[in-house]
Amino acid sequence: MTDDTFTTPREPQLIALNVNGEQHEVITEARRTLVDVLRHELRLTGTHVGCEHGICGACTVLVDDRPVRACLMFAAQAEGARIRTVESLADGSRLSDLQRAFSEHHALQCGFCTPGFLMLAEGFLAERPEATKEEIREVVAANMCRCTGYQTIVEAIDACATARRRACAQACHSKEN
Ligand code: FES
Ligand code: FES
């Protein structure tokens, strides 16, 4: 590496991020985390920051469809990837099926952890639409909630998965007839 290609952690650099289907250009220091850039530069404050060292999962977003702790990733590392935050779930004021399931099953109290759980579940169900309740229970253990206990969160995700499977089966059935 030559001197003119070396970037120090505090040196501002231009990075391009694709977030929720929109392209953004941000000038930021190389050392800044993805969650900081999402919240402070793009004002997407739905993604929360708890522990800042990869334990709580409050900062979970999807990067190329996979749940990622945004406090553990540099924003610059996300260049070229598709990032989805909790803001991508609702369609205007219409909540997504997963968000409605959380509401209907009382899967939150203070709501601080909720964006992280929603994005964790969104990524997981896209990959495992057939997930069992046991698998859901294992997955949500990755994130921390200090209010609800996990039972209602598991129930909400399971209800959403069941409804999606039912809708998918009905769509296939009506195609066949
Ligand atoms: S804030 Fe990222 S894991 Fe806790
Ligand atoms: S609802 Fe309060 S931390 Fe989870």
PDB file of C-alpha atoms and ligand atoms in Angstrom:
ATOM      1  CA  MET A   1       0.000   0.000   0.000  1.00  0.00           C
ATOM      2  CA  THR A   2       1.414   3.428  -0.918  1.00  0.00           C
ATOM      3  CA  ASP A   3       1.088   6.536   1.230  1.00  0.00           C
ATOM      4  CA  ASP A   4      -1.560   8.071  -1.027  1.00  0.00           C
ATOM      5  CA  THR A   5      -3.868   5.020  -0.765  1.00  0.00           C
ATOM      6  CA  PHE A   6      -3.644   4.805   3.024  1.00  0.00           C
ATOM      7  CA  THR A   7      -6.778   5.962   4.853  1.00  0.00           C
ATOM      8  CA  THR A   8      -6.607   6.762   8.537  1.00  0.00           C
ATOM      9  CA  PRO A   9      -9.617   5.899  10.706  1.00  0.00           C
ATOM     10  CA  ARG A  10     -10.448   9.603  11.189  1.00  0.00           C
ATOM     11  CA  GLU A  11      -9.992  10.661   7.599  1.00  0.00           C
ATOM     12  CA  PRO A  12     -13.323  11.581   5.950  1.00  0.00           C
ATOM     13  CA  GLN A  13     -14.172   9.558   2.911  1.00  0.00           C
ATOM     14  CA  LEU A  14     -17.087   9.408   0.515  1.00  0.00           C
ATOM     15  CA  ILE A  15     -19.113   6.233   0.739  1.00  0.00           C
ATOM     16  CA  ALA A  16     -22.184   5.158  -1.212  1.00  0.00           C
ATOM     17  CA  LEU A  17     -24.850   3.229   0.640  1.00  0.00           C
ATOM     18  CA  ASN A  18     -27.991   1.602  -0.664  1.00  0.00           C
ATOM     19  CA  VAL A  19     -30.510   1.838   2.158  1.00  0.00           C
ATOM     20  CA  ASN A  20     -34.124   0.746   1.866  1.00  0.00           C
ATOM     21  CA  GLY A  21     -33.835   0.824  -1.919  1.00  0.00           C
ATOM     22  CA  GLU A  22     -32.430   4.371  -2.074  1.00  0.00           C
ATOM     23  CA  GLN A  23     -28.891   5.332  -2.954  1.00  0.00           C
ATOM     24  CA  HIS A  24     -27.106   7.723  -0.568  1.00  0.00           C
ATOM     25  CA  GLU A  25     -23.688   9.319  -0.630  1.00  0.00           C
ATOM     26  CA  VAL A  26     -22.190  10.183   2.739  1.00  0.00           C
ATOM     27  CA  ILE A  27     -18.911  11.794   3.716  1.00  0.00           C
ATOM     28  CA  THR A  28     -17.814  10.171   6.929  1.00  0.00           C
ATOM     29  CA  GLU A  29     -14.799   8.937   8.837  1.00  0.00           C
ATOM     30  CA  ALA A  30     -13.626   5.432   8.013  1.00  0.00           C
ATOM     31  CA  ARG A  31     -13.955   4.447  11.677  1.00  0.00           C
ATOM     32  CA  ARG A  32     -17.690   5.155  11.891  1.00  0.00           C
ATOM     33  CA  THR A  33     -20.067   2.270  12.365  1.00  0.00           C
ATOM     34  CA  LEU A  34     -23.003   1.533  10.122  1.00  0.00           C
ATOM     35  CA  VAL A  35     -25.484   2.216  12.915  1.00  0.00           C
ATOM     36  CA  ASP A  36     -24.009   5.668  13.571  1.00  0.00           C
ATOM     37  CA  VAL A  37     -24.179   6.606   9.904  1.00  0.00           C
ATOM     38  CA  LEU A  38     -27.749   5.310   9.585  1.00  0.00           C
ATOM     39  CA  ARG A  39     -28.899   7.269  12.611  1.00  0.00           C
ATOM     40  CA  HIS A  40     -26.826  10.446  12.448  1.00  0.00           C
ATOM     41  CA  GLU A  41     -26.199  11.000   8.742  1.00  0.00           C
ATOM     42  CA  LEU A  42     -29.314   9.434   7.181  1.00  0.00           C
ATOM     43  CA  ARG A  43     -31.582  10.203  10.164  1.00  0.00           C
ATOM     44  CA  LEU A  44     -32.959   6.653  10.166  1.00  0.00           C
ATOM     45  CA  THR A  45     -33.386   6.577  13.908  1.00  0.00           C
ATOM     46  CA  GLY A  46     -35.599   3.492  13.992  1.00  0.00           C
ATOM     47  CA  THR A  47     -32.451   1.413  14.404  1.00  0.00           C
ATOM     48  CA  HIS A  48     -31.481   1.633  18.063  1.00  0.00           C
ATOM     49  CA  VAL A  49     -28.144   1.514  19.829  1.00  0.00           C
ATOM     50  CA  GLY A  50     -27.842  -0.374  23.097  1.00  0.00           C
ATOM     51  CA  CYS A  51     -24.586  -2.001  24.092  1.00  0.00           C
ATOM     52  CA  GLU A  52     -22.485  -0.882  21.102  1.00  0.00           C
ATOM     53  CA  HIS A  53     -20.471  -4.075  21.215  1.00  0.00           C
ATOM     54  CA  GLY A  54     -22.533  -6.776  19.579  1.00  0.00           C
ATOM     55  CA  ILE A  55     -24.400  -8.219  22.545  1.00  0.00           C
ATOM     56  CA  CYS A  56     -27.953  -6.816  22.659  1.00  0.00           C
ATOM     57  CA  GLY A  57     -29.025  -6.858  18.996  1.00  0.00           C
ATOM     58  CA  ALA A  58     -30.939  -3.550  19.231  1.00  0.00           C
ATOM     59  CA  CYS A  59     -29.005  -2.341  16.190  1.00  0.00           C
ATOM     60  CA  THR A  60     -29.915  -5.288  13.925  1.00  0.00           C
ATOM     61  CA  VAL A  61     -30.451  -4.424  10.249  1.00  0.00           C
ATOM     62  CA  LEU A  62     -30.446  -6.569   7.128  1.00  0.00           C
ATOM     63  CA  VAL A  63     -27.374  -6.486   4.920  1.00  0.00           C
ATOM     64  CA  ASP A  64     -27.983  -8.389   1.703  1.00  0.00           C
ATOM     65  CA  ASP A  65     -30.987  -9.978   3.429  1.00  0.00           C
ATOM     66  CA  ARG A  66     -29.033 -11.250   6.426  1.00  0.00           C
ATOM     67  CA  PRO A  67     -29.416  -9.887   9.969  1.00  0.00           C
ATOM     68  CA  VAL A  68     -26.279  -7.994  10.999  1.00  0.00           C
ATOM     69  CA  ARG A  69     -25.293  -6.058  14.135  1.00  0.00           C
ATOM     70  CA  ALA A  70     -24.871  -2.579  12.697  1.00  0.00           C
ATOM     71  CA  CYS A  71     -22.708  -1.527  15.664  1.00  0.00           C
ATOM     72  CA  LEU A  72     -20.099  -4.089  14.654  1.00  0.00           C
ATOM     73  CA  MET A  73     -19.830  -3.115  11.005  1.00  0.00           C
ATOM     74  CA  PHE A  74     -18.111  -0.063   9.597  1.00  0.00           C
ATOM     75  CA  ALA A  75     -20.365   1.912   7.278  1.00  0.00           C
ATOM     76  CA  ALA A  76     -17.640   1.715   4.633  1.00  0.00           C
ATOM     77  CA  GLN A  77     -17.890  -2.086   4.734  1.00  0.00           C
ATOM     78  CA  ALA A  78     -21.524  -1.865   3.662  1.00  0.00           C
ATOM     79  CA  GLU A  79     -20.745  -0.204   0.332  1.00  0.00           C
ATOM     80  CA  GLY A  80     -22.235  -2.201  -2.514  1.00  0.00           C
ATOM     81  CA  ALA A  81     -24.629  -4.087  -0.224  1.00  0.00           C
ATOM     82  CA  ARG A  82     -28.392  -3.762   0.106  1.00  0.00           C
ATOM     83  CA  ILE A  83     -29.198  -2.473   3.584  1.00  0.00           C
ATOM     84  CA  ARG A  84     -32.672  -2.640   5.080  1.00  0.00           C
ATOM     85  CA  THR A  85     -33.671  -0.928   8.282  1.00  0.00           C
ATOM     86  CA  VAL A  86     -36.883  -1.150  10.278  1.00  0.00           C
ATOM     87  CA  GLU A  87     -38.201   1.861   8.321  1.00  0.00           C
ATOM     88  CA  SER A  88     -38.517  -0.409   5.274  1.00  0.00           C
ATOM     89  CA  LEU A  89     -41.152  -2.644   6.840  1.00  0.00           C
ATOM     90  CA  ALA A  90     -44.223  -0.424   6.871  1.00  0.00           C
ATOM     91  CA  ASP A  91     -45.830   0.890   3.721  1.00  0.00           C
ATOM     92  CA  GLY A  92     -46.508   4.484   4.748  1.00  0.00           C
ATOM     93  CA  SER A  93     -48.819   4.244   7.761  1.00  0.00           C
ATOM     94  CA  ARG A  94     -49.688   0.611   6.967  1.00  0.00           C
ATOM     95  CA  LEU A  95     -47.701  -1.715   9.210  1.00  0.00           C
ATOM     96  CA  SER A  96     -46.209  -4.889   7.783  1.00  0.00           C
ATOM     97  CA  ASP A  97     -47.679  -8.263   8.725  1.00  0.00           C
ATOM     98  CA  LEU A  98     -44.764  -8.840  11.120  1.00  0.00           C
ATOM     99  CA  GLN A  99     -45.250  -5.483  12.821  1.00  0.00           C
ATOM    100  CA  ARG A 100     -48.982  -6.147  13.163  1.00  0.00           C
ATOM    101  CA  ALA A 101     -48.246  -9.555  14.682  1.00  0.00           C
ATOM    102  CA  PHE A 102     -45.966  -7.912  17.283  1.00  0.00           C
ATOM    103  CA  SER A 103     -48.722  -5.482  18.127  1.00  0.00           C
ATOM    104  CA  GLU A 104     -51.477  -8.124  18.264  1.00  0.00           C
ATOM    105  CA  HIS A 105     -49.410 -10.450  20.469  1.00  0.00           C
ATOM    106  CA  HIS A 106     -48.212  -7.675  22.800  1.00  0.00           C
ATOM    107  CA  ALA A 107     -44.620  -8.525  21.909  1.00  0.00           C
ATOM    108  CA  LEU A 108     -43.236  -5.260  23.255  1.00  0.00           C
ATOM    109  CA  GLN A 109     -43.417  -2.986  26.252  1.00  0.00           C
ATOM    110  CA  CYS A 110     -40.965  -0.084  26.064  1.00  0.00           C
ATOM    111  CA  GLY A 111     -40.189  -0.976  22.434  1.00  0.00           C
ATOM    112  CA  PHE A 112     -36.481  -0.209  22.623  1.00  0.00           C
ATOM    113  CA  CYS A 113     -35.480  -3.689  21.456  1.00  0.00           C
ATOM    114  CA  THR A 114     -38.323  -4.038  18.941  1.00  0.00           C
ATOM    115  CA  PRO A 115     -36.636  -2.761  15.748  1.00  0.00           C
ATOM    116  CA  GLY A 116     -33.829  -5.241  16.307  1.00  0.00           C
ATOM    117  CA  PHE A 117     -36.227  -8.147  16.884  1.00  0.00           C
ATOM    118  CA  LEU A 118     -38.288  -7.182  13.841  1.00  0.00           C
ATOM    119  CA  MET A 119     -35.279  -7.144  11.526  1.00  0.00           C
ATOM    120  CA  LEU A 120     -33.887 -10.333  13.056  1.00  0.00           C
ATOM    121  CA  ALA A 121     -37.240 -12.048  12.434  1.00  0.00           C
ATOM    122  CA  GLU A 122     -37.669 -10.540   8.973  1.00  0.00           C
ATOM    123  CA  GLY A 123     -34.310 -11.903   7.848  1.00  0.00           C
ATOM    124  CA  PHE A 124     -34.847 -15.249   9.515  1.00  0.00           C
ATOM    125  CA  LEU A 125     -38.351 -15.867   8.087  1.00  0.00           C
ATOM    126  CA  ALA A 126     -37.186 -14.954   4.579  1.00  0.00           C
ATOM    127  CA  GLU A 127     -34.559 -17.661   4.871  1.00  0.00           C
ATOM    128  CA  ARG A 128     -36.644 -20.170   6.880  1.00  0.00           C
ATOM    129  CA  PRO A 129     -40.347 -19.701   6.042  1.00  0.00           C
ATOM    130  CA  GLU A 130     -41.003 -23.174   7.459  1.00  0.00           C
ATOM    131  CA  ALA A 131     -39.439 -22.315  10.813  1.00  0.00           C
ATOM    132  CA  THR A 132     -40.788 -24.166  13.830  1.00  0.00           C
ATOM    133  CA  LYS A 133     -41.540 -22.453  17.112  1.00  0.00           C
ATOM    134  CA  GLU A 134     -38.450 -24.103  18.564  1.00  0.00           C
ATOM    135  CA  GLU A 135     -36.265 -22.636  15.812  1.00  0.00           C
ATOM    136  CA  ILE A 136     -37.833 -19.208  16.341  1.00  0.00           C
ATOM    137  CA  ARG A 137     -37.108 -19.507  20.052  1.00  0.00           C
ATOM    138  CA  GLU A 138     -33.458 -20.241  19.326  1.00  0.00           C
ATOM    139  CA  VAL A 139     -33.121 -17.343  16.904  1.00  0.00           C
ATOM    140  CA  VAL A 140     -34.640 -14.698  19.163  1.00  0.00           C
ATOM    141  CA  ALA A 141     -32.214 -15.708  21.904  1.00  0.00           C
ATOM    142  CA  ALA A 142     -29.625 -13.747  19.886  1.00  0.00           C
ATOM    143  CA  ASN A 143     -31.238 -10.443  20.914  1.00  0.00           C
ATOM    144  CA  MET A 144     -31.986  -9.015  24.327  1.00  0.00           C
ATOM    145  CA  CYS A 145     -35.281  -7.725  25.683  1.00  0.00           C
ATOM    146  CA  ARG A 146     -35.366  -6.482  29.229  1.00  0.00           C
ATOM    147  CA  CYS A 147     -39.148  -5.992  29.447  1.00  0.00           C
ATOM    148  CA  THR A 148     -41.366  -8.627  27.904  1.00  0.00           C
ATOM    149  CA  GLY A 149     -39.859 -12.016  28.370  1.00  0.00           C
ATOM    150  CA  TYR A 150     -39.601 -13.795  25.059  1.00  0.00           C
ATOM    151  CA  GLN A 151     -42.832 -15.776  24.913  1.00  0.00           C
ATOM    152  CA  THR A 152     -44.932 -13.129  23.182  1.00  0.00           C
ATOM    153  CA  ILE A 153     -42.134 -12.307  20.742  1.00  0.00           C
ATOM    154  CA  VAL A 154     -41.934 -15.985  19.759  1.00  0.00           C
ATOM    155  CA  GLU A 155     -45.719 -16.135  19.422  1.00  0.00           C
ATOM    156  CA  ALA A 156     -45.801 -13.038  17.212  1.00  0.00           C
ATOM    157  CA  ILE A 157     -43.126 -14.342  14.862  1.00  0.00           C
ATOM    158  CA  ASP A 158     -44.740 -17.776  14.740  1.00  0.00           C
ATOM    159  CA  ALA A 159     -48.157 -16.251  13.960  1.00  0.00           C
ATOM    160  CA  CYS A 160     -46.668 -14.185  11.149  1.00  0.00           C
ATOM    161  CA  ALA A 161     -44.853 -17.220   9.709  1.00  0.00           C
ATOM    162  CA  THR A 162     -48.059 -19.287   9.866  1.00  0.00           C
ATOM    163  CA  ALA A 163     -50.097 -16.561   8.146  1.00  0.00           C
ATOM    164  CA  ARG A 164     -47.475 -16.185   5.402  1.00  0.00           C
ATOM    165  CA  ARG A 165     -47.449 -19.947   4.782  1.00  0.00           C
ATOM    166  CA  ARG A 166     -51.240 -20.001   4.632  1.00  0.00           C
ATOM    167  CA  ALA A 167     -51.331 -17.096   2.158  1.00  0.00           C
ATOM    168  CA  CYS A 168     -48.672 -18.777   0.045  1.00  0.00           C
ATOM    169  CA  ALA A 169     -50.580 -22.100   0.016  1.00  0.00           C
ATOM    170  CA  GLN A 170     -53.792 -20.312  -0.974  1.00  0.00           C
ATOM    171  CA  ALA A 171     -52.030 -18.472  -3.799  1.00  0.00           C
ATOM    172  CA  CYS A 172     -50.586 -21.767  -5.105  1.00  0.00           C
ATOM    173  CA  HIS A 173     -53.999 -23.454  -4.805  1.00  0.00           C
ATOM    174  CA  SER A 174     -55.802 -20.724  -6.773  1.00  0.00           C
ATOM    175  CA  LYS A 175     -53.095 -20.863  -9.483  1.00  0.00           C
ATOM    176  CA  GLU A 176     -53.706 -24.604  -9.898  1.00  0.00           C
ATOM    177  CA  ASN A 177     -57.496 -24.129 -10.293  1.00  0.00           C
TER     178      ASN A 177
HETATM  179  S1  FES B   1     -26.020  -1.978  19.991  1.00  0.00           S
HETATM  180 FE1  FES B   1     -25.343  -3.413  18.526  1.00  0.00          FE
HETATM  181  S2  FES B   1     -25.513  -5.315  19.515  1.00  0.00           S
HETATM  182 FE2  FES B   1     -26.051  -3.885  21.054  1.00  0.00          FE
HETATM  183  S1  FES B   2     -39.719  -4.169  25.063  1.00  0.00           S
HETATM  184 FE1  FES B   2     -38.402  -3.054  26.399  1.00  0.00          FE
HETATM  185  S2  FES B   2     -36.444  -3.906  26.061  1.00  0.00           S
HETATM  186 FE2  FES B   2     -37.770  -5.140  24.873  1.00  0.00          FE
END
